[in-house]
XYZ file of C-alpha atoms in Angstrom:
774
model
C -9.030 -38.427 -5.641
C -7.456 -35.709 -8.514
C -8.869 -32.700 -9.764
C -10.766 -33.695 -12.594
C -12.305 -36.927 -10.763
C -14.018 -34.270 -7.399
C -15.188 -32.630 -10.494
C -16.831 -35.429 -12.226
C -17.634 -36.298 -8.579
C -20.512 -33.044 -8.177
C -23.698 -31.774 -9.458
C -23.679 -28.640 -11.566
C -25.602 -27.095 -8.276
C -22.831 -28.389 -6.131
C -20.239 -27.401 -8.045
C -21.134 -23.566 -8.528
C -21.892 -23.501 -4.561
C -18.380 -23.462 -4.303
C -16.866 -20.732 -7.448
C -18.809 -18.072 -4.104
C -17.160 -17.876 -1.063
C -18.179 -18.877 2.594
C -18.169 -15.606 4.086
C -15.891 -12.358 4.032
C -12.449 -14.020 4.095
C -13.268 -17.728 3.434
C -14.054 -20.053 0.863
C -17.283 -23.541 1.144
C -15.298 -27.120 1.833
C -16.751 -29.713 0.204
C -15.714 -32.787 2.773
C -16.850 -35.428 -0.279
C -13.649 -34.260 -2.893
C -11.717 -34.062 0.409
C -11.929 -30.621 0.230
C -10.864 -27.817 2.860
C -11.467 -24.377 3.006
C -9.469 -21.788 1.886
C -8.406 -18.566 4.652
C -7.783 -15.542 2.715
C -6.513 -12.382 3.991
C -5.635 -8.547 2.474
C -1.754 -8.853 2.191
C 0.032 -5.576 1.206
C 2.088 -4.454 4.122
C 0.916 -7.493 5.762
C -1.487 -10.104 7.268
C -4.077 -8.846 8.619
C -7.211 -11.816 9.197
C -9.992 -12.042 8.811
C -11.046 -9.626 11.377
C -11.150 -5.926 9.601
C -10.424 -4.351 12.985
C -8.932 -6.013 15.820
C -8.139 -8.900 15.433
C -4.980 -10.911 15.416
C -1.317 -8.883 15.798
C 0.960 -9.464 13.250
C 4.515 -8.062 11.327
C 3.225 -4.246 9.725
C 5.321 -4.165 6.893
C 7.178 -0.453 5.607
C 4.855 0.405 2.886
C 5.244 -1.093 -1.345
C 6.705 1.889 -1.842
C 9.438 2.353 0.786
C 9.796 -1.564 -0.036
C 10.338 -0.037 -3.685
C 13.016 2.469 -3.052
C 15.054 -0.315 -2.474
C 14.779 -1.592 -5.967
C 16.308 -4.571 -4.992
C 14.247 -8.346 -6.475
C 16.225 -9.569 -3.389
C 14.545 -7.227 -0.385
C 11.091 -7.889 -2.632
C 11.880 -11.728 -2.401
C 11.978 -11.881 1.007
C 9.554 -9.983 1.984
C 7.359 -12.633 0.339
C 9.216 -14.667 2.667
C 7.913 -12.934 5.867
C 4.571 -12.461 5.118
C 4.533 -16.482 3.504
C 5.885 -16.977 7.596
C 3.024 -14.523 8.639
C 0.815 -16.425 6.722
C 1.332 -19.883 7.658
C 1.124 -18.431 11.148
C -2.240 -17.659 11.100
C -3.079 -21.080 8.683
C -3.781 -18.154 5.688
C -3.426 -20.330 2.458
C -4.060 -16.985 0.366
C -3.078 -12.903 0.657
C -4.610 -10.985 -1.416
C -1.116 -9.324 -2.865
C 0.626 -7.754 -4.188
C -0.570 -4.261 -5.615
C 0.789 -3.820 -9.589
C -1.142 -0.813 -10.199
C 0.742 2.026 -11.777
C 1.050 5.438 -9.568
C -0.476 7.371 -13.066
C -0.412 10.468 -10.302
C 0.556 11.155 -6.990
C -3.234 12.045 -6.608
C -3.984 8.682 -6.241
C -5.143 7.468 -3.005
C -4.052 4.348 -2.363
C -0.707 4.461 -4.241
C 0.905 3.714 -1.386
C 0.527 0.321 -1.008
C 1.547 0.174 -5.287
C 4.754 -0.025 -6.418
C 5.955 2.476 -8.512
C 5.154 5.047 -12.196
C 6.770 2.633 -13.760
C 5.572 -0.736 -14.985
C 9.052 -2.855 -15.504
C 10.176 -1.924 -11.559
C 6.524 -2.772 -10.814
C 6.754 -5.666 -12.421
C 10.327 -6.971 -11.607
C 9.629 -6.712 -7.772
C 5.934 -8.400 -8.190
C 7.599 -11.397 -9.584
C 10.356 -11.056 -6.527
C 7.565 -10.847 -4.168
C 5.320 -13.577 -5.400
C 7.812 -15.699 -5.953
C 9.106 -15.423 -2.231
C 5.409 -16.265 -1.451
C 4.797 -18.399 -2.888
C 8.336 -21.274 -2.672
C 6.599 -21.790 0.663
C 3.387 -22.689 -0.400
C 1.085 -19.562 -0.599
C -0.479 -18.187 -2.862
C 0.340 -14.414 -4.304
C -2.923 -12.477 -6.034
C -1.205 -9.481 -7.752
C -3.769 -6.969 -8.082
C -5.827 -5.132 -9.290
C -6.566 -6.415 -12.988
C -7.010 -3.398 -14.362
C -5.705 0.395 -15.140
C -7.227 0.440 -11.104
C -4.911 3.631 -10.752
C -7.918 5.347 -8.598
C -10.297 5.754 -6.567
C -12.698 8.187 -6.901
C -16.308 6.048 -8.367
C -14.208 2.986 -8.441
C -16.919 0.789 -8.328
C -18.499 1.699 -10.999
C -15.924 4.326 -12.584
C -15.024 3.258 -16.470
C -11.504 3.377 -17.270
C -10.811 4.487 -21.246
C -7.181 3.826 -22.493
C -6.058 3.069 -25.817
C -4.830 -0.460 -26.035
C -1.179 1.364 -27.147
C -1.503 2.667 -23.571
C -2.832 -0.194 -22.294
C -0.718 -2.804 -23.188
C 2.438 -0.459 -22.746
C 2.223 0.908 -19.357
C -0.968 -1.033 -17.558
C -0.998 -4.133 -18.444
C 3.163 -4.696 -18.193
C 3.246 -5.293 -14.785
C 1.042 -8.401 -14.634
C 2.649 -9.442 -17.967
C 6.072 -9.924 -15.833
C 4.191 -11.417 -13.347
C 2.444 -13.935 -14.812
C 5.163 -14.242 -17.439
C 8.364 -14.641 -14.563
C 6.309 -16.113 -11.061
C 3.183 -18.026 -12.449
C 1.179 -16.285 -9.561
C -1.308 -19.039 -8.340
C -4.371 -15.753 -8.564
C -5.718 -12.838 -9.815
C -8.050 -10.543 -8.883
C -10.099 -8.250 -10.797
C -10.740 -4.727 -10.044
C -13.781 -2.747 -9.655
C -13.791 -0.610 -12.384
C -14.960 -0.781 -16.234
C -12.051 -1.028 -18.947
C -13.582 0.925 -22.635
C -16.727 0.248 -21.282
C -16.410 -3.137 -19.469
C -16.491 -4.279 -16.279
C -13.200 -6.007 -15.135
C -15.266 -8.700 -13.700
C -16.024 -10.025 -17.088
C -14.232 -8.481 -19.500
C -13.684 -11.504 -21.893
C -10.815 -10.147 -24.111
C -8.768 -8.863 -20.991
C -9.176 -12.349 -18.653
C -9.808 -14.787 -21.487
C -7.859 -12.916 -24.422
C -4.691 -11.825 -23.588
C -4.269 -13.289 -19.252
C -5.407 -16.527 -19.995
C -4.765 -16.617 -22.994
C -1.619 -15.179 -24.456
C 0.295 -15.411 -21.019
C -1.255 -18.617 -20.582
C -2.245 -17.495 -16.560
C -2.803 -20.736 -15.280
C -3.932 -19.841 -11.704
C -7.588 -18.207 -10.408
C -9.210 -14.979 -11.486
C -11.113 -14.110 -8.678
C -12.923 -10.522 -8.324
C -12.680 -7.338 -5.492
C -14.673 -7.642 -2.981
C -18.202 -6.745 -4.062
C -17.048 -5.752 -7.742
C -19.150 -8.752 -9.516
C -21.928 -7.114 -11.434
C -23.485 -9.543 -13.102
C -24.214 -13.554 -13.529
C -24.080 -14.539 -16.839
C -21.763 -11.987 -18.650
C -18.941 -12.465 -15.450
C -18.741 -16.547 -15.601
C -18.410 -16.148 -19.742
C -15.798 -13.685 -19.294
C -13.417 -15.713 -17.638
C -13.627 -15.539 -13.434
C -13.114 -17.824 -11.245
C -14.482 -16.777 -8.471
C -17.358 -14.308 -6.923
C -15.891 -12.334 -3.411
C -17.235 -12.670 -0.653
C -20.803 -14.867 -0.148
C -22.289 -15.899 1.174
C -24.802 -13.965 -1.421
C -23.640 -12.093 -4.826
C -24.529 -12.639 -8.737
C -23.691 -16.164 -8.442
C -25.147 -18.916 -6.207
C -29.033 -19.833 -7.595
C -27.970 -17.429 -10.811
C -25.337 -19.042 -11.845
C -27.158 -22.718 -11.613
C -29.640 -21.050 -13.518
C -28.529 -19.487 -15.906
C -26.607 -22.598 -16.985
C -30.075 -24.493 -16.721
C -31.578 -22.161 -18.959
C -27.796 -22.157 -22.194
C -26.267 -19.089 -20.940
C -23.462 -20.141 -19.817
C -22.100 -24.120 -20.427
C -21.150 -26.535 -17.756
C -17.945 -26.768 -18.991
C -16.978 -22.707 -18.063
C -18.459 -24.228 -14.618
C -16.219 -27.003 -14.907
C -13.219 -24.502 -16.173
C -13.699 -22.120 -13.045
C -13.462 -25.503 -10.505
C -10.768 -26.961 -11.881
C -8.426 -24.085 -11.429
C -10.367 -23.307 -7.270
C -9.366 -26.889 -6.793
C -5.708 -26.078 -8.371
C -5.642 -23.295 -5.989
C -6.741 -25.541 -3.145
C -4.304 -28.053 -4.255
C -1.175 -25.636 -4.645
C -1.893 -23.994 -1.484
C -2.742 -27.793 0.935
C -6.110 -27.457 0.907
C -7.083 -29.859 -1.601
C -5.320 -33.536 -2.183
C -4.178 -34.252 1.539
C -3.701 -32.653 4.563
C -1.450 -29.739 4.708
C 1.084 -29.048 7.752
C 1.636 -25.526 9.183
C 4.929 -25.022 10.960
C 4.960 -24.553 13.668
C 8.329 -21.580 16.002
C 7.510 -18.995 13.724
C 9.351 -16.153 14.189
C 6.450 -14.350 16.073
C 5.629 -10.295 15.058
C 7.727 -8.909 18.224
C 10.498 -11.123 17.717
C 14.456 -9.432 17.115
C 14.075 -11.348 13.505
C 10.939 -9.691 13.019
C 11.984 -6.408 14.183
C 15.005 -6.553 12.657
C 14.479 -7.248 9.072
C 11.638 -4.318 9.448
C 13.589 -1.591 10.238
C 16.513 -2.890 7.681
C 13.289 -2.894 5.132
C 12.227 0.720 6.573
C 15.682 2.644 6.889
C 17.984 1.649 3.809
C 14.350 2.211 1.724
C 14.251 5.693 3.126
C 14.818 8.591 0.819
C 17.574 11.605 1.552
C 16.221 13.928 -1.276
C 18.266 16.908 -0.070
C 21.051 17.793 2.047
C 23.552 20.388 2.772
C 25.936 18.533 4.885
C 23.278 18.480 8.243
C 22.911 14.717 7.305
C 23.466 11.996 8.614
C 23.105 14.004 12.260
C 25.874 14.104 14.701
C 24.808 12.476 18.101
C 25.970 14.887 19.707
C 24.280 17.493 19.042
C 21.249 19.400 20.551
C 18.337 18.512 19.514
C 14.999 19.596 18.801
C 12.326 16.569 17.580
C 8.873 18.447 16.587
C 5.790 17.823 14.557
C 2.575 15.915 15.633
C 4.061 13.083 13.523
C 7.294 12.472 15.849
C 5.280 12.051 18.856
C 1.965 9.781 16.666
C 4.182 8.322 14.097
C 2.484 7.482 10.877
C 3.236 3.433 10.165
C 0.788 2.329 7.741
C -2.330 3.871 5.096
C -5.956 3.631 5.813
C -8.195 0.637 4.144
C -8.588 -2.689 3.801
C -4.647 -2.718 3.887
C -4.447 -1.367 7.347
C -3.992 -4.465 10.421
C -3.093 -4.969 14.566
C 0.779 -4.392 14.984
C 2.104 -5.198 17.662
C 3.512 -1.809 18.187
C 4.339 1.302 16.842
C 7.548 3.008 17.523
C 7.130 6.510 16.819
C 9.831 8.617 15.741
C 10.498 10.498 19.038
C 11.233 7.477 21.296
C 13.539 5.917 18.674
C 15.582 8.973 18.336
C 15.616 9.496 22.469
C 16.525 5.381 22.605
C 19.697 6.571 20.802
C 20.054 10.635 22.677
C 18.196 9.990 25.551
C 17.999 13.669 27.275
C 19.770 15.195 23.857
C 16.389 15.108 22.294
C 13.970 17.978 23.303
C 10.480 16.636 21.450
C 7.896 19.227 20.643
C 4.128 18.540 18.947
C 3.375 20.377 16.208
C 0.324 21.253 14.740
C -3.223 19.503 14.222
C -2.524 17.037 11.130
C -6.107 15.152 10.599
C -9.561 17.021 9.966
C -11.014 13.979 11.790
C -9.896 12.542 15.182
C -8.673 9.286 15.408
C -9.586 6.445 16.766
C -8.291 6.945 21.394
C -4.979 7.580 22.039
C -5.158 8.145 25.602
C -7.914 5.488 27.268
C -7.556 2.021 29.389
C -9.108 -1.013 30.369
C -11.429 -0.236 27.343
C -13.976 -3.162 26.789
C -16.801 -3.767 23.563
C -19.759 -5.636 24.251
C -22.682 -7.174 21.963
C -26.056 -7.536 22.912
C -29.242 -8.828 20.748
C -32.093 -7.490 20.141
C -33.485 -8.246 24.272
C -30.525 -6.480 25.215
C -28.734 -9.589 26.489
C -24.923 -9.802 26.413
C -24.232 -12.324 23.124
C -20.446 -11.288 23.758
C -17.722 -9.233 25.853
C -14.105 -8.339 24.855
C -11.349 -7.133 26.175
C -9.404 -4.184 23.793
C -6.075 -2.771 23.058
C -8.266 0.567 21.258
C -11.796 1.412 21.468
C -12.740 0.423 17.629
C -13.947 -2.370 15.940
C -15.877 -3.597 12.807
C -19.461 -4.158 13.560
C -19.493 -5.735 9.835
C -17.409 -8.795 9.299
C -16.055 -9.904 12.529
C -17.079 -10.820 15.864
C -19.280 -8.017 16.597
C -21.329 -8.608 13.120
C -25.329 -8.795 13.505
C -25.252 -8.098 16.913
C -28.673 -5.340 17.859
C -26.383 -2.802 19.579
C -22.965 -2.407 20.639
C -20.985 -0.502 23.813
C -17.530 0.386 23.764
C -15.979 1.754 27.483
C -12.538 3.190 28.272
C -10.541 4.398 30.806
C -8.993 8.018 30.892
C -5.109 8.141 31.874
C -4.890 11.138 33.548
C -2.431 13.178 35.820
C -5.701 15.741 36.906
C -8.741 17.076 36.238
C -8.543 18.270 32.617
C -11.301 19.332 29.573
C -11.178 16.191 26.515
C -12.389 16.195 23.282
C -14.149 13.370 23.506
C -17.146 11.413 21.157
C -18.322 8.234 18.614
C -17.142 8.091 14.988
C -19.127 5.545 12.980
C -22.904 5.688 11.860
C -25.870 4.842 14.553
C -27.862 5.859 16.943
C -25.679 6.573 19.654
C -25.612 6.860 24.061
C -22.392 8.609 25.178
C -21.848 9.349 29.117
C -18.882 11.566 30.174
C -18.188 13.124 32.942
C -21.878 12.901 34.403
C -22.886 13.920 31.085
C -25.384 12.397 28.435
C -25.476 13.261 24.589
C -27.653 11.611 22.372
C -25.706 12.111 19.010
C -27.830 10.176 15.763
C -24.944 9.398 12.445
C -26.925 8.870 9.795
C -25.830 6.949 6.738
C -27.787 7.629 3.559
C -26.341 6.376 0.929
C -25.249 2.629 1.978
C -21.665 3.779 0.738
C -19.853 0.768 2.089
C -16.185 3.435 1.696
C -17.591 5.732 3.527
C -18.766 3.267 6.665
C -15.706 1.285 6.882
C -13.203 3.892 5.611
C -13.894 7.401 6.376
C -16.710 7.178 8.713
C -18.162 10.407 10.321
C -17.124 11.919 13.577
C -19.050 13.925 16.585
C -17.423 15.127 19.611
C -18.052 17.481 22.408
C -15.162 18.858 25.378
C -15.917 17.222 29.059
C -13.946 17.796 31.729
C -12.667 14.356 32.913
C -11.050 13.575 36.068
C -8.524 10.989 36.787
C -10.081 6.857 36.200
C -13.294 8.474 35.219
C -14.802 6.107 31.981
C -15.873 6.948 29.162
C -18.851 5.006 27.806
C -20.420 4.711 23.921
C -23.269 2.612 23.430
C -25.073 2.428 19.619
C -27.975 1.016 17.859
C -28.071 0.653 13.704
C -24.027 -0.013 13.960
C -22.191 0.197 10.511
C -19.295 -1.282 10.152
C -16.582 1.115 12.475
C -17.289 2.063 15.103
C -14.998 3.333 18.466
C -14.349 5.876 20.613
C -12.779 9.592 20.328
C -10.928 10.771 23.416
C -8.497 13.279 22.878
C -6.041 16.144 23.744
C -8.152 19.342 23.140
C -6.449 20.979 20.153
C -4.006 23.514 20.720
C -4.372 26.871 18.401
C -2.539 26.379 15.515
C 0.046 29.548 16.403
C 0.032 28.272 19.742
C 1.806 25.031 18.743
C 4.026 27.214 16.293
C 5.782 29.103 18.677
C 6.779 26.307 21.125
C 8.420 24.680 17.760
C 10.239 28.102 17.048
C 10.883 28.303 21.302
C 12.789 24.997 21.005
C 14.397 25.114 17.523
C 15.821 28.680 18.676
C 17.939 26.826 21.375
C 19.341 23.657 19.150
C 21.886 23.353 17.386
C 19.893 21.194 14.954
C 15.724 21.622 14.379
C 14.443 18.044 12.523
C 10.813 18.529 11.586
C 9.219 15.870 11.070
C 5.643 16.410 8.881
C 3.916 14.154 6.625
C 0.032 12.868 5.413
C -2.078 10.543 6.992
C -4.586 7.867 6.922
C -6.825 9.811 5.387
C -5.004 11.150 2.510
C -3.333 7.845 1.817
C -6.216 5.467 1.591
C -8.294 2.619 -0.529
C -11.251 4.455 -1.260
C -10.822 7.802 -1.029
C -8.236 9.877 -3.911
C -6.087 13.639 -2.917
C -7.752 16.679 -3.579
C -3.928 17.928 -3.179
C -0.455 16.738 -2.974
C 0.154 20.231 -0.096
C 0.835 18.764 3.917
C -3.024 19.211 5.571
C -3.040 21.671 8.635
C -0.683 24.451 8.930
C 2.277 21.950 7.923
C 3.987 24.765 6.197
C 4.076 27.213 8.496
C 6.123 25.080 10.980
C 9.101 23.804 8.487
C 9.480 27.694 7.457
C 9.023 29.098 10.800
C 11.575 26.758 12.333
C 13.408 26.965 8.762
C 13.789 30.928 10.190
C 14.620 29.902 13.872
C 17.133 27.405 13.680
C 20.662 27.049 13.607
C 20.483 23.735 11.298
C 17.343 22.330 10.019
C 16.621 18.688 8.911
C 12.818 17.591 7.538
C 11.634 13.916 8.026
C 8.604 13.441 5.742
C 6.426 10.916 7.818
C 4.151 10.371 3.918
C 4.605 7.996 0.946
C 3.265 9.739 -1.520
C 4.782 12.843 -2.960
C 4.027 16.292 -1.696
C 4.301 20.195 -1.772
C 6.943 21.849 -0.400
C 7.083 25.416 -0.573
C 9.720 25.782 2.140
C 12.338 23.638 -0.010
C 15.121 26.221 -0.040
C 14.834 27.019 3.041
C 16.238 23.906 4.678
C 19.495 21.906 4.690
C 18.439 18.359 4.307
C 15.404 16.611 3.786
C 14.152 12.539 4.889
C 11.910 11.180 2.822
C 10.972 8.188 5.276
C 7.598 6.889 3.766
C 5.620 5.039 6.338
C 7.752 2.835 7.805
C 5.569 0.133 9.226
C 5.794 -1.432 13.183
C 9.615 0.383 13.280
C 9.283 3.695 12.469
C 11.117 5.475 14.804
C 13.655 3.242 15.399
C 14.383 3.000 10.886
C 14.477 6.702 11.168
C 16.269 7.386 13.696
C 19.188 4.608 12.269
C 18.468 6.890 9.022
C 19.288 9.793 10.095
C 21.958 9.007 12.406
C 23.657 7.197 9.303
C 23.632 3.793 11.437
C 22.206 2.785 7.983
C 22.833 4.681 4.962
C 19.118 5.504 3.270
C 20.122 4.503 -0.201
C 16.294 4.868 -1.587
C 15.328 6.327 -4.600
C 12.475 7.268 -5.948
C 9.467 5.622 -7.217
C 7.249 8.049 -8.080
C 8.113 11.847 -9.931
C 7.457 14.475 -7.542
C 5.385 17.649 -8.958
C 6.560 20.792 -7.956
C 3.084 21.815 -7.636
C -0.302 20.910 -8.013
C -1.424 22.005 -11.812
C 0.802 20.125 -12.998
C -0.831 16.286 -11.746
C -2.881 14.231 -13.898
C -6.810 14.672 -12.738
C -8.213 11.619 -10.788
C -12.122 12.789 -11.004
C -14.328 10.923 -14.131
C -16.983 13.182 -16.164
C -19.939 10.925 -16.132
C -18.656 8.248 -15.008
C -15.841 7.759 -17.510
C -11.656 8.588 -16.059
C -10.007 9.488 -19.876
C -6.111 8.370 -20.132
C -5.545 10.902 -22.608
C -1.996 11.513 -21.804
C -1.064 7.898 -23.215
C 1.694 6.190 -22.353
C 3.590 9.669 -20.854
C 3.355 9.056 -17.308
C 5.329 10.331 -14.370
C 9.395 10.940 -15.421
C 8.006 9.962 -19.023
C 6.364 12.921 -19.133
C 8.200 15.821 -16.701
C 10.053 18.849 -18.076
C 11.207 20.744 -14.305
C 10.066 17.886 -11.698
C 10.699 18.832 -8.271
C 12.109 15.319 -7.332
C 12.958 13.140 -10.328
C 11.702 9.598 -10.773
C 14.881 7.919 -9.646
C 17.248 10.499 -7.402
C 18.069 9.864 -4.046
C 21.312 11.225 -2.665
C 22.262 8.336 -0.214
C 25.571 9.639 2.071
C 28.230 9.501 -0.319
C 29.569 10.782 -3.318
C 29.526 9.308 -7.298
C 31.439 9.500 -10.335
C 31.041 7.672 -13.377
C 33.677 6.107 -15.463
C 33.649 4.239 -19.489
C 30.475 2.798 -20.651
C 29.660 0.923 -23.115
C 26.477 -0.924 -24.028
C 25.796 -4.426 -26.303
C 23.081 -4.609 -28.113
C 21.083 -7.781 -29.786
C 18.598 -7.891 -32.910
C 19.147 -3.705 -32.382
C 18.269 -3.302 -29.055
C 19.816 -2.816 -26.035
C 21.012 -5.235 -23.779
C 23.823 -4.889 -21.417
C 24.898 -1.484 -20.080
C 28.491 -1.863 -18.388
C 29.946 1.358 -17.233
C 32.397 2.163 -14.194
C 31.411 3.665 -10.249
C 33.518 4.582 -7.704
C 32.360 5.696 -4.372
C 34.455 9.195 -4.480
C 32.686 9.736 -0.454
C 33.788 8.883 2.753
C 32.124 6.140 3.164
C 30.656 3.199 2.090
C 27.721 3.123 0.014
C 25.182 1.576 -1.786
C 25.100 2.963 -5.674
C 21.716 2.187 -7.936
C 23.045 2.651 -11.253
C 19.819 2.695 -13.788
C 19.988 2.577 -17.722
C 16.943 4.458 -19.601
C 16.489 4.996 -23.294
C 15.284 7.643 -24.928
C 14.236 6.803 -28.271
C 13.578 9.249 -30.989
C 9.096 8.901 -31.220
C 8.748 7.751 -28.237
C 9.101 8.820 -24.120
C 12.141 8.224 -22.488
C 11.870 4.874 -19.991
C 13.830 3.029 -17.773
C 15.732 -0.357 -19.513
C 17.298 -1.446 -16.336
C 18.610 -1.273 -13.171
C 22.079 -2.658 -10.990
C 22.768 -2.349 -7.304
C 26.599 -1.820 -5.941
C 27.867 -1.871 -2.176
C 31.408 0.230 -2.557
C 33.767 0.793 0.024
C 34.995 4.388 0.307
C 37.726 4.894 -2.524
C 36.674 2.530 -4.375
C 35.228 1.380 -8.104
C 33.400 -1.130 -8.875
C 32.677 -2.277 -12.456
C 29.004 -2.470 -12.660
C 26.845 -4.359 -15.892
C 23.237 -3.585 -16.027
C 20.833 -6.074 -17.786
C 18.548 -3.916 -20.031
C 14.805 -5.398 -20.033
C 13.778 -6.252 -23.886
C 10.022 -5.956 -23.064
C 10.008 -2.139 -22.634
C 12.356 -2.261 -25.805
C 8.973 -2.563 -27.841
C 6.031 -1.539 -29.127
C 2.417 -1.578 -29.140
C 0.578 -1.471 -32.593
C -1.699 -4.209 -34.052
C 0.733 -5.927 -32.379
C 4.259 -5.575 -30.635
C 7.326 -4.126 -32.916
C 10.392 -3.981 -31.709
C 11.831 0.123 -30.584
C 15.397 0.549 -32.416
C 17.269 4.035 -32.232
C 17.639 7.281 -29.865
C 19.894 6.904 -26.809
C 21.323 5.581 -23.736
C 21.056 7.112 -20.911
C 22.977 5.866 -18.067
C 22.218 7.701 -14.945
C 21.402 8.633 -10.701
C 18.357 9.105 -11.350
C 17.006 11.253 -14.450
C 17.959 14.562 -13.330
C 21.468 13.397 -13.041
C 22.387 11.358 -16.531
C 25.696 10.835 -16.377
C 26.587 9.227 -19.404
C 24.954 9.387 -22.513
C 25.533 6.480 -25.332
C 23.934 5.916 -29.089
C 21.698 3.171 -28.608
C 23.386 1.610 -31.759
C 26.606 1.754 -30.334
C 28.212 -2.090 -29.388
């Protein structure tokens, strides 16, 4: 049965039924037409599956900005291929990624899963990622369409921006992806765009996406984003997620019967859904899923993920301290060294087979040559437990009868969207791992009425959920703790009623005063040849659902770095964060390695980069401000966030940043020689330049070409990668995109004239030429 026959065989109610999800991450099947249920999964940094917490074990890749720092479309395609295999192993048809919103301001909480501040770089990398997925039969879903650059009030906020800004910046990555890789789905955002919800924006969905660009795929809503029935169905939305329920179903049938929506519109939505199903093997024949795919902890995957992470790391500063001398006595300092953050928070998060800490990664190579010292506290909220074993979760019905019981690796699970959904109460327990009696901070996370038993004590905290905000329940649940004296083998048991979203146990050492932690770090630094201090952010700052209020490192990390730098012979700082942070200690340290959120192989990748086993050849994809005062605001005023800066964001607006977009030192030095541009119709088509590796190591250079017009902001127009042996010279050809050499006013117009900048980042321009030369 083909698509048109299938549509004709269904009545109105049968058609509409298929246009809302059947579950949190699944669609309805329809045996009458041979349609199987499609499975969907979040996917920017790994394929999580249907469980929000504690689901299948899957690869945790480096975060999107770290991957983007390679500036390598070939690597982006390889990432898509890995994710396609991960999806196929779980029989997932549709991956909800890539995230291609821009880094409008570094305060954005969700930037870790979006590529960059630049529309061209973002679009080119995303298109390659999409091709990697879809060439293996897995649908990609570029998101969130459109102008979805902040998380504050994200379900209700209206983004206000002129058409020039919308076209030249925020629509451009989607335009590139649609035209260059033909994604099979696109996700519409939560926010309004100039007063109209993105899920019912006829002009942007029907007019631009489906009409002007010729997108033939399916437009789905972000989860719970659809705010209307007839307006969204008429505005171009094809699928409401999740389900069952929502504003379509019976309401959409009634809207058609009342003449508010035509049945032809319903047929078009269903046609796009069946085309998606056909492309992914869920319609028109049974899909055969591959077997024998590499496991998430297989050596082939571990090698790929180490390379993805290490090669994209950025050397921000280096006064000869990097790469490290493996024979040196090294003090490794900081909470992030021991508890390395592999991934951000929110829907991108998943369950890895392991996370290699930086301490373990360096110790595996250096053995006793490195001493490890914990640092200051970095979290305001307490994380899931790290010192529990024999963890078990059990669900009960209203009569107290057991519904299900599972052994768990972590004492945390989702009461919504997982196996525990619908339980009247949930019990979580675990045995503490201790060598001797110790006072621990124990407690619970998550809304509900709790009973906690630990060390012979019983407590009954109630964490009330008054406002019903999903983000608060799932992404930033409240916690309650108390100090308890526990002995080896003691068990902590907590039971919760009226649970919402995420619930879990807390079992942590009692925090040390910052002065004690800093004192221990200083003593270790004095005895070492080099101190490596690892600082960073956590999923409290880098998360879906919430934006940052400052770029400062949390806790007393800045004081820790300054104290170590004052005491150590040499100080190297590793920053375990995806998005810019303030660095008041920058002039006091010898080197800084920007490590991102490196995924499950984090520690091995950082160790390889620090020791020079892999060159950290990454280049920044976001401009680093010097102070909080330099960043654009994110808080809507009266429900609106105005993009008054227009197209002048990031490097297009920067004057004297801490680090420029495109910056990265690598481990060698470069000299640029003669250069020549060629033009077509007055626009720069190609630039050719000689580059010489003047250092004593082989290295990778990212040759960047910018256009600085007379009356418009500077913009990236092209780049090229080249690997050059020490002392060798290579001629590099850089193709320049016409898509960013145009401006919008009542249509597209070519942008001619100005200067061509050939650079190692905008802070290190090597050659300047007139744009008209050649």
